[in-house]
């Protein structure tokens, strides 16, 4: 296992002992799911964003920070093709923070939520005691299943095509603050095709594909020249590495059978591009075919929140 | 208005424009509620706890911090007499924090949740970039209604008796780390009586009673000599002020009609004491009858997270 974060997450999951009838999805997916009745269930995801890591208030407005904090939760809803229904936000404020400026943060949270009908319905405010305390925002988003079941990370099958939405790499140059969570795309997809597994690309393509492979117990072979590079990635010294490992693209990475792929592409009428970048294998390892035809192992080199 | 926090919360509530059919309870109560179907709804609360404010890791174990972070959310479930069903936790870790020690935090979260069937079903981990970044934990608890509707802050009626569970004051001397959320008491109460309004005492009796009065558009008269003082409050220089304003008691403050009060007391067989401390009035202001018989105005002098 190469990731400290995955290691501790696995440990938490092993401790949780959830009854699948009440908790169909627990720790280790983009959202957890609780059944509330024969035809009702709710999904939940939480994210903690901090000044200096997920945004830098020297260069980022509070409105942008609020937007991002809500949008990363909405991206988790997209990752499972579920419909956002509401969110709560809790904040730890720097000591010198003026209460009035909470309205800027609020404006960003609301702007991200409202295009998907996700209401801000509650929250909590606290202030650091210590002068050095910086802004932390935690947003929890609730969603409900769309017509299909929530799409999980663990359903990839050998032979599946691996696809991504949009283009990847270099999000740090700006896109990470104003991306559009792929909520509408995810729901549209599941209306026309059976998606076997899905995740949103937050840590980076290599690491998020690794999550799918690990949880589905499969391997993957992707083709470097098919990976859609963003304009920001193109400008970097190593565009391929940028697309593979930068993270915070908040695009969707998903797998589906070849027939479903054909149906999906045939009926796809949204602006967001869908690109096939490889296929799921039985090998149990991740590989990449480089532009020169060489096939090498692909390491999950995206972001690990516990590696320093 | 005397509270900065209430002022900004009112502003958030005024912006939220929730449809009551879908969102029966929004910003400004202990939990918000979302309807998910004809017979299904979910409630949600979130709290942010930080090192130096809600606990002090120089004196508090990570296990205790985890326990408190979950228990404050469970106390919100109690405040509305709802049944906890699951929780997610997000943390911002100090840079030098060892991942292995997350297990201690986890143990506390689980210990608080398990006695009420509240499963930890997901989370998020991030680390501060800055060396000065201290531990922040945000816990979001989901619950479902018990047989009665969720009890709100806004239902107090003139003539209601004002009651509290347990005893108040001086929680900072230890009880704030190992209190029992009054989940079982709240549900038992609503099985035998109609509770008109309820809140948990987190900011302090004076401030939390003020929340009930403000949201119910009523006044209150409480009797100083009836307020149950904790042993910690007794030891302080001003036991009454301690019980009124210290906060973090996480006891229940509730109001109900005199007949319901008699029925509740007659059938009450739990160990936790219920004490009548006053009554709801039409005056629109909070008053307190001092031990010498003098009646004076009662100010909400509990904790305000935005006052410095």
CSV table of N, CA, C and O in Angstrom, one decimal, chain A residues 200-262:
chain,number,residue,atom,x,y,z
A,200,UNK,N,-14.6,11.2,-8.4
A,200,UNK,CA,-14.2,12.5,-9.0
A,200,UNK,C,-12.7,12.6,-8.8
A,200,UNK,O,-12.1,12.1,-7.8
A,201,UNK,N,-12.1,13.3,-9.7
A,201,UNK,CA,-10.6,13.4,-9.7
A,201,UNK,C,-10.2,14.6,-8.8
A,201,UNK,O,-10.2,15.8,-9.2
A,202,UNK,N,-10.0,14.3,-7.5
A,202,UNK,CA,-9.6,15.3,-6.5
A,202,UNK,C,-8.1,15.2,-6.2
A,202,UNK,O,-7.4,16.2,-6.2
A,203,UNK,N,-7.6,14.0,-6.0
A,203,UNK,CA,-6.2,13.8,-5.6
A,203,UNK,C,-5.3,13.7,-6.9
A,203,UNK,O,-4.1,14.0,-6.8
A,204,UNK,N,-5.9,13.4,-8.0
A,204,UNK,CA,-5.1,13.3,-9.3
A,204,UNK,C,-5.5,12.0,-10.0
A,204,UNK,O,-5.8,11.0,-9.3
A,205,UNK,N,-5.5,12.0,-11.3
A,205,UNK,CA,-5.9,10.9,-12.1
A,205,UNK,C,-5.2,9.6,-11.6
A,205,UNK,O,-5.9,8.5,-11.4
A,206,UNK,N,-3.9,9.6,-11.4
A,206,UNK,CA,-3.2,8.4,-11.1
A,206,UNK,C,-3.7,7.8,-9.7
A,206,UNK,O,-3.9,6.6,-9.6
A,207,UNK,N,-3.9,8.7,-8.7
A,207,UNK,CA,-4.3,8.2,-7.4
A,207,UNK,C,-5.8,7.9,-7.4
A,207,UNK,O,-6.2,6.9,-6.8
A,208,UNK,N,-6.6,8.6,-8.1
A,208,UNK,CA,-8.0,8.3,-8.1
A,208,UNK,C,-8.3,7.0,-8.9
A,208,UNK,O,-9.2,6.2,-8.6
A,209,UNK,N,-7.5,6.8,-10.0
A,209,UNK,CA,-7.7,5.5,-10.7
A,209,UNK,C,-7.2,4.4,-9.8
A,209,UNK,O,-7.8,3.3,-9.8
A,210,UNK,N,-6.2,4.6,-9.0
A,210,UNK,CA,-5.7,3.6,-8.1
A,210,UNK,C,-6.8,3.3,-7.1
A,210,UNK,O,-7.0,2.1,-6.7
A,211,UNK,N,-7.5,4.3,-6.6
A,211,UNK,CA,-8.7,4.0,-5.7
A,211,UNK,C,-9.7,3.0,-6.4
A,211,UNK,O,-10.1,2.1,-5.7
A,212,UNK,N,-10.0,3.3,-7.6
A,212,UNK,CA,-11.0,2.4,-8.3
A,212,UNK,C,-10.4,1.0,-8.5
A,212,UNK,O,-11.1,0.0,-8.2
A,213,UNK,N,-9.1,0.9,-8.9
A,213,UNK,CA,-8.5,-0.4,-9.1
A,213,UNK,C,-8.5,-1.2,-7.8
A,213,UNK,O,-8.8,-2.4,-7.7
A,214,UNK,N,-8.0,-0.5,-6.7
A,214,UNK,CA,-7.9,-1.2,-5.4
A,214,UNK,C,-9.2,-1.7,-4.9
A,214,UNK,O,-9.4,-2.8,-4.5
A,215,UNK,N,-10.3,-0.8,-5.0
A,215,UNK,CA,-11.6,-1.2,-4.4
A,215,UNK,C,-12.3,-2.1,-5.3
A,215,UNK,O,-13.2,-2.8,-4.9
A,216,UNK,N,-12.0,-2.1,-6.6
A,216,UNK,CA,-12.6,-3.1,-7.5
A,216,UNK,C,-11.8,-4.3,-7.7
A,216,UNK,O,-12.2,-5.3,-8.4
A,217,UNK,N,-10.6,-4.4,-7.1
A,217,UNK,CA,-9.7,-5.5,-7.3
A,217,UNK,C,-9.4,-5.8,-8.8
A,217,UNK,O,-9.5,-7.0,-9.2
A,218,UNK,N,-9.0,-4.8,-9.5
A,218,UNK,CA,-8.7,-4.9,-10.9
A,218,UNK,C,-7.5,-4.1,-11.2
A,218,UNK,O,-6.9,-3.4,-10.3
A,219,UNK,N,-7.0,-4.2,-12.4
A,219,UNK,CA,-5.9,-3.4,-12.9
A,219,UNK,C,-6.4,-2.5,-14.0
A,219,UNK,O,-7.6,-2.4,-14.3
A,220,UNK,N,-5.5,-1.7,-14.5
A,220,UNK,CA,-5.9,-0.7,-15.5
A,220,UNK,C,-4.7,-0.5,-16.5
A,220,UNK,O,-3.6,-0.5,-16.1
A,221,UNK,N,-5.0,-0.2,-17.7
A,221,UNK,CA,-4.0,0.2,-18.7
A,221,UNK,C,-4.5,1.5,-19.4
A,221,UNK,O,-5.6,1.4,-20.0
A,222,UNK,N,-3.8,2.5,-19.1
A,222,UNK,CA,-4.2,3.8,-19.8
A,222,UNK,C,-3.2,4.2,-20.9
A,222,UNK,O,-2.0,3.8,-20.8
A,223,UNK,N,-3.7,4.9,-21.8
A,223,UNK,CA,-2.8,5.4,-22.9
A,223,UNK,C,-2.5,6.8,-22.8
A,223,UNK,O,-3.4,7.7,-22.8
A,224,UNK,N,-1.2,7.1,-22.6
A,224,UNK,CA,-0.8,8.5,-22.3
A,224,UNK,C,-1.3,9.5,-23.3
A,224,UNK,O,-1.8,10.6,-23.0
A,225,UNK,N,-1.2,9.1,-24.6
A,225,UNK,CA,-1.6,10.1,-25.6
A,225,UNK,C,-3.1,10.4,-25.7
A,225,UNK,O,-3.5,11.3,-26.3
A,226,UNK,N,-3.9,9.6,-25.0
A,226,UNK,CA,-5.3,9.8,-25.0
A,226,UNK,C,-5.8,10.7,-23.9
A,226,UNK,O,-6.9,11.2,-23.9
A,227,UNK,N,-4.9,10.9,-22.9
A,227,UNK,CA,-5.4,11.7,-21.7
A,227,UNK,C,-5.6,13.2,-22.1
A,227,UNK,O,-4.7,13.8,-22.7
A,228,UNK,N,-6.8,13.7,-21.9
A,228,UNK,CA,-7.0,15.1,-22.4
A,228,UNK,C,-6.3,16.1,-21.5
A,228,UNK,O,-6.6,16.1,-20.3
A,229,UNK,N,-5.4,16.8,-22.1
A,229,UNK,CA,-4.6,17.8,-21.3
A,229,UNK,C,-5.2,19.1,-21.3
A,229,UNK,O,-5.7,19.6,-22.3
A,230,UNK,N,-5.3,19.7,-20.1
A,230,UNK,CA,-5.9,21.1,-20.0
A,230,UNK,C,-4.8,22.1,-20.6
A,230,UNK,O,-3.6,21.7,-20.7
A,231,UNK,N,-5.3,23.3,-20.9
A,231,UNK,CA,-4.4,24.3,-21.4
A,231,UNK,C,-3.3,24.6,-20.4
A,231,UNK,O,-2.1,24.8,-20.7
A,232,UNK,N,-3.7,24.5,-19.1
A,232,UNK,CA,-2.7,24.7,-18.0
A,232,UNK,C,-1.6,23.6,-18.0
A,232,UNK,O,-0.5,23.9,-17.8
A,233,UNK,N,-2.1,22.4,-18.2
A,233,UNK,CA,-1.1,21.3,-18.2
A,233,UNK,C,-0.2,21.4,-19.4
A,233,UNK,O,1.1,21.2,-19.3
A,234,UNK,N,-0.7,21.8,-20.6
A,234,UNK,CA,0.1,22.0,-21.8
A,234,UNK,C,1.3,23.0,-21.5
A,234,UNK,O,2.4,22.8,-22.1
A,235,UNK,N,1.1,24.0,-20.7
A,235,UNK,CA,2.1,25.0,-20.4
A,235,UNK,C,3.1,24.5,-19.4
A,235,UNK,O,4.2,25.2,-19.2
A,236,UNK,N,2.9,23.4,-18.8
A,236,UNK,CA,3.9,22.9,-17.7
A,236,UNK,C,5.0,22.2,-18.4
A,236,UNK,O,5.0,21.8,-19.5
A,237,UNK,N,6.1,22.0,-17.6
A,237,UNK,CA,7.3,21.3,-18.1
A,237,UNK,C,7.0,19.9,-18.4
A,237,UNK,O,7.6,19.3,-19.3
A,238,UNK,N,6.1,19.3,-17.7
A,238,UNK,CA,5.8,17.9,-18.0
A,238,UNK,C,4.2,17.7,-18.0
A,238,UNK,O,3.6,17.3,-17.0
A,239,UNK,N,3.6,18.0,-19.2
A,239,UNK,CA,2.2,18.0,-19.3
A,239,UNK,C,1.5,16.7,-18.8
A,239,UNK,O,0.5,16.7,-18.2
A,240,UNK,N,2.2,15.6,-19.2
A,240,UNK,CA,1.6,14.3,-18.8
A,240,UNK,C,1.6,14.1,-17.3
A,240,UNK,O,0.5,13.7,-16.7
A,241,UNK,N,2.7,14.4,-16.7
A,241,UNK,CA,2.8,14.2,-15.2
A,241,UNK,C,1.7,15.2,-14.6
A,241,UNK,O,1.1,14.8,-13.5
A,242,UNK,N,1.6,16.4,-15.1
A,242,UNK,CA,0.6,17.3,-14.6
A,242,UNK,C,-0.8,16.8,-14.6
A,242,UNK,O,-1.5,16.8,-13.7
A,243,UNK,N,-1.2,16.2,-15.8
A,243,UNK,CA,-2.5,15.6,-15.9
A,243,UNK,C,-2.7,14.4,-15.0
A,243,UNK,O,-3.8,14.1,-14.5
A,244,UNK,N,-1.6,13.6,-14.8
A,244,UNK,CA,-1.7,12.4,-14.0
A,244,UNK,C,-1.8,12.7,-12.5
A,244,UNK,O,-2.5,12.0,-11.8
A,245,UNK,N,-1.1,13.7,-12.1
A,245,UNK,CA,-0.8,13.8,-10.6
A,245,UNK,C,-1.2,15.1,-9.9
A,245,UNK,O,-1.2,15.2,-8.7
A,246,UNK,N,-1.5,16.2,-10.7
A,246,UNK,CA,-1.7,17.5,-10.0
A,246,UNK,C,-3.0,17.4,-9.1
A,246,UNK,O,-2.9,17.9,-8.0
A,247,UNK,N,-4.0,16.9,-9.6
A,247,UNK,CA,-5.3,16.8,-8.8
A,247,UNK,C,-6.1,18.0,-8.8
A,247,UNK,O,-5.8,19.0,-9.5
A,248,UNK,N,-7.2,18.0,-8.1
A,248,UNK,CA,-8.1,19.1,-8.0
A,248,UNK,C,-8.8,19.5,-9.3
A,248,UNK,O,-9.2,20.6,-9.6
A,249,UNK,N,-8.8,18.5,-10.3
A,249,UNK,CA,-9.5,18.7,-11.5
A,249,UNK,C,-11.0,18.7,-11.3
A,249,UNK,O,-11.7,19.4,-12.0
A,250,UNK,N,-11.4,17.9,-10.4
A,250,UNK,CA,-12.9,17.7,-10.1
A,250,UNK,C,-13.6,17.3,-11.4
A,250,UNK,O,-14.8,17.7,-11.5
A,251,UNK,N,-12.9,16.6,-12.2
A,251,UNK,CA,-13.6,15.9,-13.4
A,251,UNK,C,-14.0,14.5,-12.9
A,251,UNK,O,-13.6,14.1,-11.8
A,252,UNK,N,-14.8,13.8,-13.7
A,252,UNK,CA,-15.2,12.5,-13.4
A,252,UNK,C,-14.3,11.5,-14.0
A,252,UNK,O,-14.0,11.6,-15.2
A,253,UNK,N,-14.0,10.4,-13.3
A,253,UNK,CA,-13.3,9.3,-13.8
A,253,UNK,C,-14.2,8.1,-13.7
A,253,UNK,O,-14.6,7.8,-12.5
A,254,UNK,N,-14.5,7.4,-14.8
A,254,UNK,CA,-15.5,6.3,-14.6
A,254,UNK,C,-15.2,5.2,-15.6
A,254,UNK,O,-14.5,5.4,-16.6
A,255,UNK,N,-15.8,4.1,-15.3
A,255,UNK,CA,-15.6,2.9,-16.2
A,255,UNK,C,-17.0,2.3,-16.6
A,255,UNK,O,-17.9,2.4,-15.8
A,256,UNK,N,-17.1,1.8,-17.8
A,256,UNK,CA,-18.3,1.2,-18.3
A,256,UNK,C,-18.0,0.2,-19.4
A,256,UNK,O,-16.9,0.2,-20.0
A,257,UNK,N,-18.9,-0.7,-19.6
A,257,UNK,CA,-18.7,-1.7,-20.7
A,257,UNK,C,-18.7,-1.1,-22.1
A,257,UNK,O,-19.2,0.0,-22.2
A,258,UNK,N,-18.0,-1.7,-23.1
A,258,UNK,CA,-17.9,-1.1,-24.4
A,258,UNK,C,-19.3,-0.8,-25.0
A,258,UNK,O,-19.4,0.3,-25.7
A,259,UNK,N,-20.3,-1.6,-24.8
A,259,UNK,CA,-21.6,-1.3,-25.4
A,259,UNK,C,-22.2,-0.1,-24.8
A,259,UNK,O,-22.8,0.8,-25.4
A,260,UNK,N,-22.1,0.0,-23.5
A,260,UNK,CA,-22.6,1.2,-22.8
A,260,UNK,C,-21.8,2.4,-23.2
A,260,UNK,O,-22.4,3.5,-23.3
A,261,UNK,N,-20.6,2.3,-23.4
A,261,UNK,CA,-19.8,3.4,-23.9
A,261,UNK,C,-20.3,3.9,-25.2
A,261,UNK,O,-20.5,5.1,-25.4
A,262,UNK,N,-20.6,3.0,-26.2
A,262,UNK,CA,-21.1,3.4,-27.5
A,262,UNK,C,-22.5,4.1,-27.3
A,262,UNK,O,-22.7,5.1,-27.9
